[in-house]
Amino acid sequence: MAKPARDTTPLHTLENVRTVLVNSAHPGNIGGAARALKNMGLKQLYLVAPREFPAANAIWRAAGAAEMLDSAVVVDTLEEAVADCGLVVATSARERRIPWPLLTPRQCGARAIAEAASHPVAIVFGREDRGLTNEELQACNFHVHIPANPHYSSLNLATAVQVLAYEIRIAALEAEKGEPLRYGDWDRPPAKASDMALYFEHLQQSLGELGFIDPDNPRQTMTRLRRLFSRVRPDDMELGILRGMLTAIQNHIHRSGGKGRPD
Ligand code: SAH
């Protein structure tokens, strides 16, 4: 019998959308999230330093989705969880001081499905008690906020996972019906999250050596630069050019005996 062709339908791309739970405190929420994901046809669950896992309560809440817990990937840092992703979206119950490019849950679904056809996509969820840190939020390309009651906007973690997973499934079903959405006719893939993280380190170091930022207090400028590049979403080759430019600047500083000269 002939081998079936690789399934590239929008429903299949659901498997390339990863749900990342950061530092979850309650195993019941991990189980609830696993169930929500299986219901919606999503497959990848990553847990960043969960407080209690594996746990009987997680299995109980997962009900028929316990295999999602067996295949969950447990890592120490958010960076590891999203390293190979070309699109990383953070969920947040609150407005933050420096606003980031925002998506509605519906836009998030459409974009996740469009991009997951060509590269892994991550949706990141925060801690039950205090959400994601500013640093974690700023490591993501977009933020998504579920427009809940403004006087009581914080959903239970597993419920928030359900809402986003539902939107992603709806987007996949819509794409099945019509012309499938695509990431775009771009000749290169977007830079991976791990390469963006290295770029920001390199940028901070070179701007410090250049005397453009105070190495002891780079925060505001670096946050705004992070936001700029997250918005632009350079592709892998553009990021390579930017890295090369920084190296050339550093070499020039070092040659001319600048302040960042290595000992
Ligand atoms: N008290 C925390 C909320 C934590 S709720 C805070 O103020 O940030 C746990 C997680 O569920 C959040 O980190 C987020 O990932 C998700 N979540 C809850 N409500 C949400 C909403 N309205 N929009 C988007 N994500 C939400």
Short mmCIF file of N, CA and C and ligand atoms in Angstrom, two decimals, residues 91-94 96 124-132 144-146 148 153-155 157 160, ligand 1:
data_model
loop_
_atom_site.label_atom_id
_atom_site.label_comp_id
_atom_site.label_asym_id
_atom_site.label_seq_id
_atom_site.Cartn_x
_atom_site.Cartn_y
_atom_site.Cartn_z
N THR A 91 1.22 35.54 27.15
CA THR A 91 -0.13 35.91 27.59
C THR A 91 -0.02 36.72 28.88
N SER A 92 -0.87 37.73 29.00
CA SER A 92 -0.79 38.56 30.19
C SER A 92 -2.16 39.07 30.60
N ALA A 93 -2.42 38.99 31.89
CA ALA A 93 -3.71 39.44 32.41
C ALA A 93 -3.72 40.94 32.68
N ARG A 94 -2.51 41.54 32.63
CA ARG A 94 -2.41 42.96 33.01
C ARG A 94 -1.74 43.77 31.91
N ARG A 96 1.13 46.35 30.87
CA ARG A 96 2.47 46.59 31.44
C ARG A 96 2.92 48.01 31.13
N VAL A 124 3.06 31.40 25.66
CA VAL A 124 3.66 31.29 27.00
C VAL A 124 2.69 31.79 28.06
N PHE A 125 2.53 30.99 29.13
CA PHE A 125 1.62 31.33 30.23
C PHE A 125 2.39 31.48 31.53
N GLY A 126 1.90 32.40 32.40
CA GLY A 126 2.67 32.73 33.61
C GLY A 126 2.21 32.00 34.86
N ARG A 127 2.80 32.43 35.96
CA ARG A 127 2.52 31.84 37.28
C ARG A 127 1.13 32.22 37.76
N GLU A 128 0.53 31.35 38.53
CA GLU A 128 -0.82 31.61 39.04
C GLU A 128 -0.87 32.89 39.87
N ASP A 129 0.17 33.13 40.67
CA ASP A 129 0.08 34.27 41.59
C ASP A 129 0.58 35.58 40.99
N ARG A 130 1.58 35.53 40.10
CA ARG A 130 2.07 36.82 39.60
C ARG A 130 2.38 36.86 38.11
N GLY A 131 1.85 35.94 37.37
CA GLY A 131 2.01 36.00 35.92
C GLY A 131 3.46 35.84 35.46
N LEU A 132 3.81 36.52 34.38
CA LEU A 132 5.18 36.49 33.84
C LEU A 132 5.92 37.74 34.29
N VAL A 144 -0.57 38.81 24.27
CA VAL A 144 -2.00 38.63 24.02
C VAL A 144 -2.73 38.72 25.35
N HIS A 145 -3.84 39.46 25.31
CA HIS A 145 -4.64 39.66 26.51
C HIS A 145 -6.06 39.21 26.21
N ILE A 146 -6.59 38.35 27.06
CA ILE A 146 -7.99 37.93 26.90
C ILE A 146 -8.85 39.06 27.46
N ALA A 148 -11.12 40.18 29.29
CA ALA A 148 -12.05 39.78 30.34
C ALA A 148 -12.62 41.01 31.05
N SER A 153 -9.90 40.54 35.78
CA SER A 153 -9.46 40.12 34.45
C SER A 153 -8.57 38.88 34.46
N SER A 154 -8.20 38.42 35.65
CA SER A 154 -7.25 37.32 35.71
C SER A 154 -7.97 35.97 35.73
N LEU A 155 -7.81 35.21 34.64
CA LEU A 155 -8.46 33.90 34.54
C LEU A 155 -7.61 32.85 35.24
N LEU A 157 -5.35 29.70 35.32
CA LEU A 157 -4.33 29.37 34.32
C LEU A 157 -4.84 28.37 33.26
N ALA A 160 -7.29 29.98 30.93
CA ALA A 160 -6.64 30.85 29.93
C ALA A 160 -6.06 30.00 28.80
N1 SAH B 1 -2.12 37.52 39.10
C1 SAH B 1 -1.46 37.32 37.86
C2 SAH B 1 -2.34 36.56 36.91
C3 SAH B 1 -1.92 35.19 36.81
S1 SAH B 1 -3.11 34.20 36.03
C4 SAH B 1 -1.13 38.64 37.23
O1 SAH B 1 -1.59 39.64 37.71
O2 SAH B 1 -0.39 38.67 36.26
C5 SAH B 1 -2.03 32.96 35.37
C6 SAH B 1 -1.75 33.08 33.91
O3 SAH B 1 -2.95 32.87 33.16
C7 SAH B 1 -1.22 34.43 33.44
O4 SAH B 1 0.16 34.57 33.65
C8 SAH B 1 -1.56 34.34 31.96
O5 SAH B 1 -0.62 33.50 31.33
C9 SAH B 1 -2.91 33.65 31.98
N2 SAH B 1 -4.02 34.61 32.02
C10 SAH B 1 -4.91 34.79 33.02
N3 SAH B 1 -5.80 35.76 32.68
C11 SAH B 1 -5.47 36.19 31.45
C12 SAH B 1 -6.00 37.17 30.55
N4 SAH B 1 -7.06 37.92 30.86
N5 SAH B 1 -5.40 37.33 29.36
C13 SAH B 1 -4.33 36.58 29.01
N6 SAH B 1 -3.78 35.66 29.81
C14 SAH B 1 -4.34 35.46 31.02
#
